[in-house]
JSON list of C-alpha atoms in Angstrom, two decimals:
[
{"chain": "A", "resi": 104, "resn": "ALA", "atom": "CA", "xyz": [-15.36, -17.73, 15.71]},
{"chain": "A", "resi": 105, "resn": "ARG", "atom": "CA", "xyz": [-18.25, -17.94, 13.31]},
{"chain": "A", "resi": 106, "resn": "GLN", "atom": "CA", "xyz": [-18.07, -15.50, 10.41]},
{"chain": "A", "resi": 107, "resn": "GLY", "atom": "CA", "xyz": [-21.07, -13.41, 9.49]},
{"chain": "A", "resi": 108, "resn": "PRO", "atom": "CA", "xyz": [-22.20, -12.53, 5.96]},
{"chain": "A", "resi": 109, "resn": "LEU", "atom": "CA", "xyz": [-20.28, -9.23, 5.96]},
{"chain": "A", "resi": 110, "resn": "VAL", "atom": "CA", "xyz": [-16.94, -10.90, 6.79]},
{"chain": "A", "resi": 111, "resn": "THR", "atom": "CA", "xyz": [-17.63, -13.62, 4.21]},
{"chain": "A", "resi": 112, "resn": "ALA", "atom": "CA", "xyz": [-18.39, -10.98, 1.56]},
{"chain": "A", "resi": 113, "resn": "ILE", "atom": "CA", "xyz": [-15.21, -9.04, 2.41]},
{"chain": "A", "resi": 114, "resn": "HIS", "atom": "CA", "xyz": [-13.13, -12.23, 2.14]},
{"chain": "A", "resi": 115, "resn": "PHE", "atom": "CA", "xyz": [-14.72, -13.08, -1.21]},
{"chain": "A", "resi": 116, "resn": "VAL", "atom": "CA", "xyz": [-14.04, -9.62, -2.67]},
{"chain": "A", "resi": 117, "resn": "ALA", "atom": "CA", "xyz": [-10.47, -9.54, -1.29]},
{"chain": "A", "resi": 118, "resn": "GLU", "atom": "CA", "xyz": [-9.61, -13.00, -2.63]},
{"chain": "A", "resi": 119, "resn": "THR", "atom": "CA", "xyz": [-11.14, -12.17, -6.01]},
{"chain": "A", "resi": 120, "resn": "LEU", "atom": "CA", "xyz": [-9.15, -8.93, -6.27]},
{"chain": "A", "resi": 121, "resn": "ALA", "atom": "CA", "xyz": [-5.95, -10.73, -5.24]},
{"chain": "A", "resi": 122, "resn": "GLY", "atom": "CA", "xyz": [-6.01, -12.77, -8.45]},
{"chain": "A", "resi": 123, "resn": "VAL", "atom": "CA", "xyz": [-6.46, -9.80, -10.79]},
{"chain": "A", "resi": 124, "resn": "PRO", "atom": "CA", "xyz": [-3.26, -8.54, -12.50]},
{"chain": "A", "resi": 125, "resn": "SER", "atom": "CA", "xyz": [-2.31, -4.93, -11.79]},
{"chain": "A", "resi": 126, "resn": "LEU", "atom": "CA", "xyz": [-2.60, -4.03, -15.48]},
{"chain": "A", "resi": 127, "resn": "VAL", "atom": "CA", "xyz": [-6.24, -5.13, -15.50]},
{"chain": "A", "resi": 128, "resn": "LEU", "atom": "CA", "xyz": [-6.89, -3.19, -12.29]},
{"chain": "A", "resi": 129, "resn": "GLY", "atom": "CA", "xyz": [-5.29, -0.18, -13.95]},
{"chain": "A", "resi": 130, "resn": "LEU", "atom": "CA", "xyz": [-7.79, -0.44, -16.81]},
{"chain": "A", "resi": 131, "resn": "PHE", "atom": "CA", "xyz": [-10.58, -0.89, -14.26]},
{"chain": "A", "resi": 132, "resn": "GLY", "atom": "CA", "xyz": [-9.42, 2.23, -12.40]},
{"chain": "A", "resi": 133, "resn": "PHE", "atom": "CA", "xyz": [-9.25, 4.21, -15.64]},
{"chain": "A", "resi": 134, "resn": "LEU", "atom": "CA", "xyz": [-12.76, 3.13, -16.68]},
{"chain": "A", "resi": 135, "resn": "VAL", "atom": "CA", "xyz": [-14.48, 3.45, -13.31]},
{"chain": "A", "resi": 136, "resn": "PHE", "atom": "CA", "xyz": [-12.65, 6.28, -11.56]},
{"chain": "A", "resi": 137, "resn": "GLY", "atom": "CA", "xyz": [-11.28, 8.12, -14.60]},
{"chain": "A", "resi": 138, "resn": "SER", "atom": "CA", "xyz": [-14.22, 7.86, -17.01]},
{"chain": "A", "resi": 139, "resn": "LEU", "atom": "CA", "xyz": [-17.35, 6.89, -15.07]},
{"chain": "A", "resi": 140, "resn": "LEU", "atom": "CA", "xyz": [-16.66, 9.21, -12.11]},
{"chain": "A", "resi": 141, "resn": "ALA", "atom": "CA", "xyz": [-15.06, 11.78, -14.47]},
{"chain": "A", "resi": 142, "resn": "LEU", "atom": "CA", "xyz": [-11.85, 12.14, -12.45]},
{"chain": "A", "resi": 143, "resn": "GLY", "atom": "CA", "xyz": [-9.64, 11.78, -15.53]},
{"chain": "A", "resi": 144, "resn": "THR", "atom": "CA", "xyz": [-5.99, 10.72, -15.32]},
{"chain": "A", "resi": 145, "resn": "THR", "atom": "CA", "xyz": [-5.21, 12.30, -11.96]},
{"chain": "A", "resi": 146, "resn": "ARG", "atom": "CA", "xyz": [-3.41, 11.48, -8.75]},
{"chain": "A", "resi": 147, "resn": "LEU", "atom": "CA", "xyz": [-6.76, 10.77, -7.08]},
{"chain": "A", "resi": 148, "resn": "THR", "atom": "CA", "xyz": [-7.62, 8.19, -9.75]},
{"chain": "A", "resi": 149, "resn": "GLY", "atom": "CA", "xyz": [-4.23, 6.56, -9.21]},
{"chain": "A", "resi": 150, "resn": "ALA", "atom": "CA", "xyz": [-4.67, 6.53, -5.43]},
{"chain": "A", "resi": 151, "resn": "LEU", "atom": "CA", "xyz": [-8.13, 4.94, -5.64]},
{"chain": "A", "resi": 152, "resn": "THR", "atom": "CA", "xyz": [-6.80, 2.30, -8.04]},
{"chain": "A", "resi": 153, "resn": "LEU", "atom": "CA", "xyz": [-3.88, 1.54, -5.72]},
{"chain": "A", "resi": 154, "resn": "LEU", "atom": "CA", "xyz": [-6.37, 1.18, -2.88]},
{"chain": "A", "resi": 155, "resn": "CYS", "atom": "CA", "xyz": [-8.24, -1.49, -4.88]},
{"chain": "A", "resi": 156, "resn": "LEU", "atom": "CA", "xyz": [-4.96, -3.15, -5.82]},
{"chain": "A", "resi": 157, "resn": "ASN", "atom": "CA", "xyz": [-3.58, -3.22, -2.29]},
{"chain": "A", "resi": 158, "resn": "LEU", "atom": "CA", "xyz": [-6.76, -4.04, -0.36]},
{"chain": "A", "resi": 159, "resn": "PRO", "atom": "CA", "xyz": [-6.54, -7.86, -0.63]},
{"chain": "A", "resi": 160, "resn": "LEU", "atom": "CA", "xyz": [-2.98, -8.01, 0.69]},
{"chain": "A", "resi": 161, "resn": "ALA", "atom": "CA", "xyz": [-3.65, -5.54, 3.48]},
{"chain": "A", "resi": 162, "resn": "VAL", "atom": "CA", "xyz": [-6.87, -7.24, 4.63]},
{"chain": "A", "resi": 163, "resn": "ARG", "atom": "CA", "xyz": [-5.23, -10.66, 4.75]},
{"chain": "A", "resi": 164, "resn": "LEU", "atom": "CA", "xyz": [-2.12, -9.43, 6.57]},
{"chain": "A", "resi": 165, "resn": "TYR", "atom": "CA", "xyz": [-4.06, -7.41, 9.17]},
{"chain": "A", "resi": 166, "resn": "GLU", "atom": "CA", "xyz": [-6.38, -10.34, 9.75]},
{"chain": "A", "resi": 167, "resn": "ASP", "atom": "CA", "xyz": [-3.44, -12.72, 10.21]},
{"chain": "A", "resi": 168, "resn": "ALA", "atom": "CA", "xyz": [-1.76, -10.30, 12.63]},
{"chain": "A", "resi": 169, "resn": "LEU", "atom": "CA", "xyz": [-4.90, -10.07, 14.77]},
{"chain": "A", "resi": 170, "resn": "ALA", "atom": "CA", "xyz": [-5.52, -13.83, 14.60]},
{"chain": "A", "resi": 171, "resn": "SER", "atom": "CA", "xyz": [-1.97, -14.53, 15.79]},
{"chain": "A", "resi": 172, "resn": "VAL", "atom": "CA", "xyz": [-2.79, -13.17, 19.25]},
{"chain": "A", "resi": 173, "resn": "PRO", "atom": "CA", "xyz": [-3.25, -16.20, 21.54]},
{"chain": "A", "resi": 174, "resn": "ARG", "atom": "CA", "xyz": [-6.79, -16.87, 22.71]},
{"chain": "A", "resi": 175, "resn": "ASP", "atom": "CA", "xyz": [-5.49, -17.20, 26.30]},
{"chain": "A", "resi": 176, "resn": "LEU", "atom": "CA", "xyz": [-4.45, -13.54, 26.30]},
{"chain": "A", "resi": 177, "resn": "ARG", "atom": "CA", "xyz": [-7.89, -12.43, 25.14]},
{"chain": "A", "resi": 178, "resn": "GLU", "atom": "CA", "xyz": [-9.69, -14.61, 27.67]},
{"chain": "A", "resi": 179, "resn": "GLY", "atom": "CA", "xyz": [-7.28, -13.53, 30.43]},
{"chain": "A", "resi": 180, "resn": "GLY", "atom": "CA", "xyz": [-8.03, -9.88, 29.76]},
{"chain": "A", "resi": 181, "resn": "LEU", "atom": "CA", "xyz": [-11.77, -10.50, 29.87]},
{"chain": "A", "resi": 182, "resn": "ALA", "atom": "CA", "xyz": [-11.42, -12.66, 33.00]},
{"chain": "A", "resi": 183, "resn": "LEU", "atom": "CA", "xyz": [-9.74, -9.76, 34.80]},
{"chain": "A", "resi": 184, "resn": "GLY", "atom": "CA", "xyz": [-12.89, -7.70, 34.26]},
{"chain": "A", "resi": 185, "resn": "SER", "atom": "CA", "xyz": [-11.88, -5.70, 31.20]},
{"chain": "A", "resi": 186, "resn": "THR", "atom": "CA", "xyz": [-14.54, -4.65, 28.75]},
{"chain": "A", "resi": 187, "resn": "LYS", "atom": "CA", "xyz": [-14.18, -6.08, 25.26]},
{"chain": "A", "resi": 188, "resn": "TRP", "atom": "CA", "xyz": [-12.95, -2.74, 23.88]},
{"chain": "A", "resi": 189, "resn": "HIS", "atom": "CA", "xyz": [-10.42, -2.30, 26.71]},
{"chain": "A", "resi": 190, "resn": "MET", "atom": "CA", "xyz": [-9.15, -5.85, 26.12]},
{"chain": "A", "resi": 191, "resn": "ILE", "atom": "CA", "xyz": [-8.75, -5.15, 22.39]},
{"chain": "A", "resi": 192, "resn": "ARG", "atom": "CA", "xyz": [-6.94, -1.86, 23.06]},
{"chain": "A", "resi": 193, "resn": "THR", "atom": "CA", "xyz": [-4.62, -3.11, 25.81]},
{"chain": "A", "resi": 194, "resn": "VAL", "atom": "CA", "xyz": [-4.09, -6.79, 24.95]},
{"chain": "A", "resi": 195, "resn": "VAL", "atom": "CA", "xyz": [-4.87, -7.60, 21.31]},
{"chain": "A", "resi": 196, "resn": "LEU", "atom": "CA", "xyz": [-3.46, -4.54, 19.52]},
{"chain": "A", "resi": 197, "resn": "PRO", "atom": "CA", "xyz": [-0.11, -4.45, 21.41]},
{"chain": "A", "resi": 198, "resn": "SER", "atom": "CA", "xyz": [0.36, -8.18, 20.78]},
{"chain": "A", "resi": 199, "resn": "ALA", "atom": "CA", "xyz": [-0.57, -7.84, 17.10]},
{"chain": "A", "resi": 200, "resn": "LEU", "atom": "CA", "xyz": [1.49, -4.68, 16.53]},
{"chain": "A", "resi": 201, "resn": "PRO", "atom": "CA", "xyz": [4.57, -6.37, 14.99]},
{"chain": "A", "resi": 202, "resn": "GLY", "atom": "CA", "xyz": [2.33, -8.09, 12.43]},
{"chain": "A", "resi": 203, "resn": "ILE", "atom": "CA", "xyz": [0.45, -4.86, 11.74]},
{"chain": "A", "resi": 204, "resn": "VAL", "atom": "CA", "xyz": [3.73, -2.97, 11.16]},
{"chain": "A", "resi": 205, "resn": "THR", "atom": "CA", "xyz": [4.87, -5.75, 8.81]},
{"chain": "A", "resi": 206, "resn": "ALA", "atom": "CA", "xyz": [1.56, -5.46, 6.93]},
{"chain": "A", "resi": 207, "resn": "ILE", "atom": "CA", "xyz": [2.04, -1.70, 6.56]},
{"chain": "A", "resi": 208, "resn": "ILE", "atom": "CA", "xyz": [5.60, -2.15, 5.29]},
{"chain": "A", "resi": 209, "resn": "LEU", "atom": "CA", "xyz": [4.61, -4.79, 2.73]},
{"chain": "A", "resi": 210, "resn": "SER", "atom": "CA", "xyz": [1.65, -2.70, 1.58]},
{"chain": "A", "resi": 211, "resn": "GLU", "atom": "CA", "xyz": [3.67, 0.48, 1.11]},
{"chain": "A", "resi": 212, "resn": "GLY", "atom": "CA", "xyz": [6.38, -1.45, -0.71]},
{"chain": "A", "resi": 213, "resn": "LYS", "atom": "CA", "xyz": [3.83, -2.79, -3.17]},
{"chain": "A", "resi": 214, "resn": "ILE", "atom": "CA", "xyz": [2.34, 0.68, -3.64]},
{"chain": "A", "resi": 215, "resn": "ILE", "atom": "CA", "xyz": [5.70, 2.40, -4.19]},
{"chain": "A", "resi": 216, "resn": "ALA", "atom": "CA", "xyz": [6.85, -0.21, -6.71]},
{"chain": "A", "resi": 217, "resn": "GLU", "atom": "CA", "xyz": [3.61, -0.20, -8.73]},
{"chain": "A", "resi": 218, "resn": "ALA", "atom": "CA", "xyz": [3.80, 1.25, -12.23]},
{"chain": "A", "resi": 219, "resn": "ALA", "atom": "CA", "xyz": [1.45, -0.67, -14.54]},
{"chain": "A", "resi": 220, "resn": "ALA", "atom": "CA", "xyz": [-1.81, 0.43, -12.91]},
{"chain": "A", "resi": 221, "resn": "LEU", "atom": "CA", "xyz": [-0.63, 4.02, -12.52]},
{"chain": "A", "resi": 222, "resn": "ILE", "atom": "CA", "xyz": [0.25, 4.48, -16.18]},
{"chain": "A", "resi": 223, "resn": "PHE", "atom": "CA", "xyz": [-3.45, 4.15, -17.03]},
{"chain": "A", "resi": 224, "resn": "THR", "atom": "CA", "xyz": [-4.83, 6.10, -14.09]},
{"chain": "A", "resi": 225, "resn": "MET", "atom": "CA", "xyz": [-2.32, 8.81, -13.20]},
{"chain": "A", "resi": 226, "resn": "GLY", "atom": "CA", "xyz": [-0.70, 9.36, -16.57]},
{"chain": "A", "resi": 227, "resn": "THR", "atom": "CA", "xyz": [2.95, 9.93, -17.40]},
{"chain": "A", "resi": 228, "resn": "SER", "atom": "CA", "xyz": [3.01, 13.72, -17.36]},
{"chain": "A", "resi": 229, "resn": "ASN", "atom": "CA", "xyz": [4.97, 15.66, -14.80]},
{"chain": "A", "resi": 230, "resn": "PRO", "atom": "CA", "xyz": [3.50, 18.91, -13.42]},
{"chain": "A", "resi": 231, "resn": "GLY", "atom": "CA", "xyz": [6.93, 20.50, -13.74]},
{"chain": "A", "resi": 232, "resn": "ASN", "atom": "CA", "xyz": [9.14, 21.90, -11.03]},
{"chain": "A", "resi": 233, "resn": "VAL", "atom": "CA", "xyz": [6.13, 22.93, -8.96]},
{"chain": "A", "resi": 234, "resn": "PHE", "atom": "CA", "xyz": [5.47, 21.11, -5.70]},
{"chain": "A", "resi": 235, "resn": "THR", "atom": "CA", "xyz": [1.75, 20.62, -5.27]},
{"chain": "A", "resi": 236, "resn": "LEU", "atom": "CA", "xyz": [-0.44, 18.26, -3.30]},
{"chain": "A", "resi": 237, "resn": "ASN", "atom": "CA", "xyz": [-3.38, 18.80, -5.66]},
{"chain": "A", "resi": 238, "resn": "PRO", "atom": "CA", "xyz": [-4.93, 15.33, -6.19]},
{"chain": "A", "resi": 239, "resn": "LEU", "atom": "CA", "xyz": [-6.80, 16.40, -9.32]},
{"chain": "A", "resi": 240, "resn": "ILE", "atom": "CA", "xyz": [-3.82, 16.88, -11.64]},
{"chain": "A", "resi": 241, "resn": "GLY", "atom": "CA", "xyz": [-1.98, 14.37, -13.77]},
{"chain": "A", "resi": 242, "resn": "SER", "atom": "CA", "xyz": [1.40, 13.33, -12.48]},
{"chain": "A", "resi": 243, "resn": "ASP", "atom": "CA", "xyz": [3.95, 10.56, -12.45]},
{"chain": "A", "resi": 244, "resn": "ASN", "atom": "CA", "xyz": [6.04, 8.84, -9.83]},
{"chain": "A", "resi": 245, "resn": "LEU", "atom": "CA", "xyz": [9.58, 7.47, -9.80]},
{"chain": "A", "resi": 246, "resn": "THR", "atom": "CA", "xyz": [8.55, 4.02, -10.99]},
{"chain": "A", "resi": 247, "resn": "ILE", "atom": "CA", "xyz": [6.66, 5.47, -13.96]},
{"chain": "A", "resi": 248, "resn": "ARG", "atom": "CA", "xyz": [9.58, 7.79, -14.70]},
{"chain": "A", "resi": 249, "resn": "ILE", "atom": "CA", "xyz": [12.00, 4.83, -14.84]},
{"chain": "A", "resi": 250, "resn": "TRP", "atom": "CA", "xyz": [9.67, 3.00, -17.24]},
{"chain": "A", "resi": 251, "resn": "TYR", "atom": "CA", "xyz": [9.18, 6.15, -19.31]},
{"chain": "A", "resi": 252, "resn": "VAL", "atom": "CA", "xyz": [12.92, 6.81, -19.67]},
{"chain": "A", "resi": 253, "resn": "GLN", "atom": "CA", "xyz": [13.65, 3.18, -20.61]},
{"chain": "A", "resi": 254, "resn": "THR", "atom": "CA", "xyz": [10.77, 3.04, -23.12]},
{"chain": "A", "resi": 255, "resn": "LEU", "atom": "CA", "xyz": [11.44, 6.34, -24.88]},
{"chain": "A", "resi": 256, "resn": "GLY", "atom": "CA", "xyz": [15.20, 6.03, -24.57]},
{"chain": "A", "resi": 257, "resn": "ALA", "atom": "CA", "xyz": [15.39, 2.70, -26.40]},
{"chain": "A", "resi": 258, "resn": "GLY", "atom": "CA", "xyz": [16.50, 4.39, -29.63]},
{"chain": "A", "resi": 259, "resn": "ALA", "atom": "CA", "xyz": [18.48, 7.18, -27.99]},
{"chain": "A", "resi": 260, "resn": "VAL", "atom": "CA", "xyz": [21.80, 8.43, -29.29]},
{"chain": "A", "resi": 261, "resn": "ASP", "atom": "CA", "xyz": [23.49, 7.63, -25.98]},
{"chain": "A", "resi": 262, "resn": "PRO", "atom": "CA", "xyz": [22.00, 4.43, -24.51]},
{"chain": "A", "resi": 263, "resn": "LYS", "atom": "CA", "xyz": [24.50, 4.56, -21.61]},
{"chain": "A", "resi": 264, "resn": "ALA", "atom": "CA", "xyz": [22.94, 7.83, -20.43]},
{"chain": "A", "resi": 265, "resn": "VAL", "atom": "CA", "xyz": [19.47, 6.28, -20.55]},
{"chain": "A", "resi": 266, "resn": "ASN", "atom": "CA", "xyz": [20.65, 3.28, -18.55]},
{"chain": "A", "resi": 267, "resn": "SER", "atom": "CA", "xyz": [22.41, 5.57, -16.05]},
{"chain": "A", "resi": 268, "resn": "VAL", "atom": "CA", "xyz": [19.24, 7.60, -15.46]},
{"chain": "A", "resi": 269, "resn": "SER", "atom": "CA", "xyz": [17.18, 4.42, -15.04]},
{"chain": "A", "resi": 270, "resn": "ALA", "atom": "CA", "xyz": [19.73, 2.82, -12.71]},
{"chain": "A", "resi": 271, "resn": "GLY", "atom": "CA", "xyz": [19.93, 6.02, -10.65]},
{"chain": "A", "resi": 272, "resn": "GLY", "atom": "CA", "xyz": [16.15, 6.14, -10.37]},
{"chain": "A", "resi": 273, "resn": "ALA", "atom": "CA", "xyz": [16.04, 2.50, -9.30]},
{"chain": "A", "resi": 274, "resn": "ALA", "atom": "CA", "xyz": [18.75, 3.12, -6.69]},
{"chain": "A", "resi": 275, "resn": "VAL", "atom": "CA", "xyz": [16.81, 6.08, -5.27]},
{"chain": "A", "resi": 276, "resn": "LEU", "atom": "CA", "xyz": [13.63, 3.97, -5.19]},
{"chain": "A", "resi": 277, "resn": "ILE", "atom": "CA", "xyz": [15.39, 1.17, -3.28]},
{"chain": "A", "resi": 278, "resn": "LEU", "atom": "CA", "xyz": [16.94, 3.69, -0.87]},
{"chain": "A", "resi": 279, "resn": "VAL", "atom": "CA", "xyz": [13.55, 5.32, -0.19]},
{"chain": "A", "resi": 280, "resn": "LEU", "atom": "CA", "xyz": [11.98, 1.91, 0.46]},
{"chain": "A", "resi": 281, "resn": "LEU", "atom": "CA", "xyz": [14.82, 1.00, 2.82]},
{"chain": "A", "resi": 282, "resn": "ILE", "atom": "CA", "xyz": [14.48, 4.26, 4.78]},
{"chain": "A", "resi": 283, "resn": "ILE", "atom": "CA", "xyz": [10.69, 3.89, 5.03]},
{"chain": "A", "resi": 284, "resn": "ASN", "atom": "CA", "xyz": [10.98, 0.26, 6.14]},
{"chain": "A", "resi": 285, "resn": "LEU", "atom": "CA", "xyz": [13.58, 1.01, 8.81]},
{"chain": "A", "resi": 286, "resn": "GLY", "atom": "CA", "xyz": [11.59, 4.02, 9.99]},
{"chain": "A", "resi": 287, "resn": "ALA", "atom": "CA", "xyz": [8.37, 2.02, 10.22]},
{"chain": "A", "resi": 288, "resn": "ARG", "atom": "CA", "xyz": [10.13, -0.73, 12.18]},
{"chain": "A", "resi": 289, "resn": "GLY", "atom": "CA", "xyz": [11.57, 1.82, 14.60]},
{"chain": "A", "resi": 290, "resn": "ILE", "atom": "CA", "xyz": [8.23, 3.57, 15.08]},
{"chain": "A", "resi": 291, "resn": "GLY", "atom": "CA", "xyz": [6.54, 0.20, 15.58]},
{"chain": "A", "resi": 292, "resn": "ARG", "atom": "CA", "xyz": [9.03, -0.74, 18.33]},
{"chain": "A", "resi": 293, "resn": "VAL", "atom": "CA", "xyz": [8.55, 2.59, 20.11]},
{"chain": "A", "resi": 294, "resn": "ILE", "atom": "CA", "xyz": [4.75, 2.30, 19.96]},
{"chain": "A", "resi": 295, "resn": "GLN", "atom": "CA", "xyz": [4.84, -1.29, 21.17]},
{"chain": "A", "resi": 296, "resn": "ARG", "atom": "CA", "xyz": [7.05, -0.36, 24.14]},
{"chain": "A", "resi": 297, "resn": "ARG", "atom": "CA", "xyz": [4.73, 2.49, 25.10]},
{"chain": "A", "resi": 298, "resn": "VAL", "atom": "CA", "xyz": [1.56, 0.44, 24.71]},
{"chain": "A", "resi": 299, "resn": "THR", "atom": "CA", "xyz": [2.85, -2.59, 26.61]},
{"chain": "A", "resi": 300, "resn": "ALA", "atom": "CA", "xyz": [4.25, -0.39, 29.40]},
{"chain": "A", "resi": 301, "resn": "ALA", "atom": "CA", "xyz": [0.87, 1.32, 29.94]}
]
């Protein structure tokens, strides 16, 4: 299908962002979201920066998942008298669902493992032992905490303790990613069964 100017512009922006290192995007997020929009080093600044960082990968993966649906299925749905929206909802999305779930898993894996951009935008401070969902406070995540412990613990009295804390944090991070990935796969299978059965 012929691409309009909006799709061409989105592809250009996504491909340009894909080549930018995460450290540079972290500085961009700090300058634009933190300074220009006066959000400071907060969770919201980090989330907006991660959105910019992850957008190219997500756009490309979602587009590939939707493009992988055979043209015959689309035309068959329309030939049976379905409206375009009904065909998209009942034919295209169920067929593309495995690719969409894969895109979500790859995107969340990249977000969870990101540290460089978040150091600039979210900071390295921990709000303490208080659980809060406030997006306008500084915070850290497990990846930043691992980096922080390794960086500050380089000259520690007990380097084994520093390495143990970092290794434990990395193991927890890998375990969380594994649980999220398996959960997303399971949810994707259940949704696909329900959608294709309808």
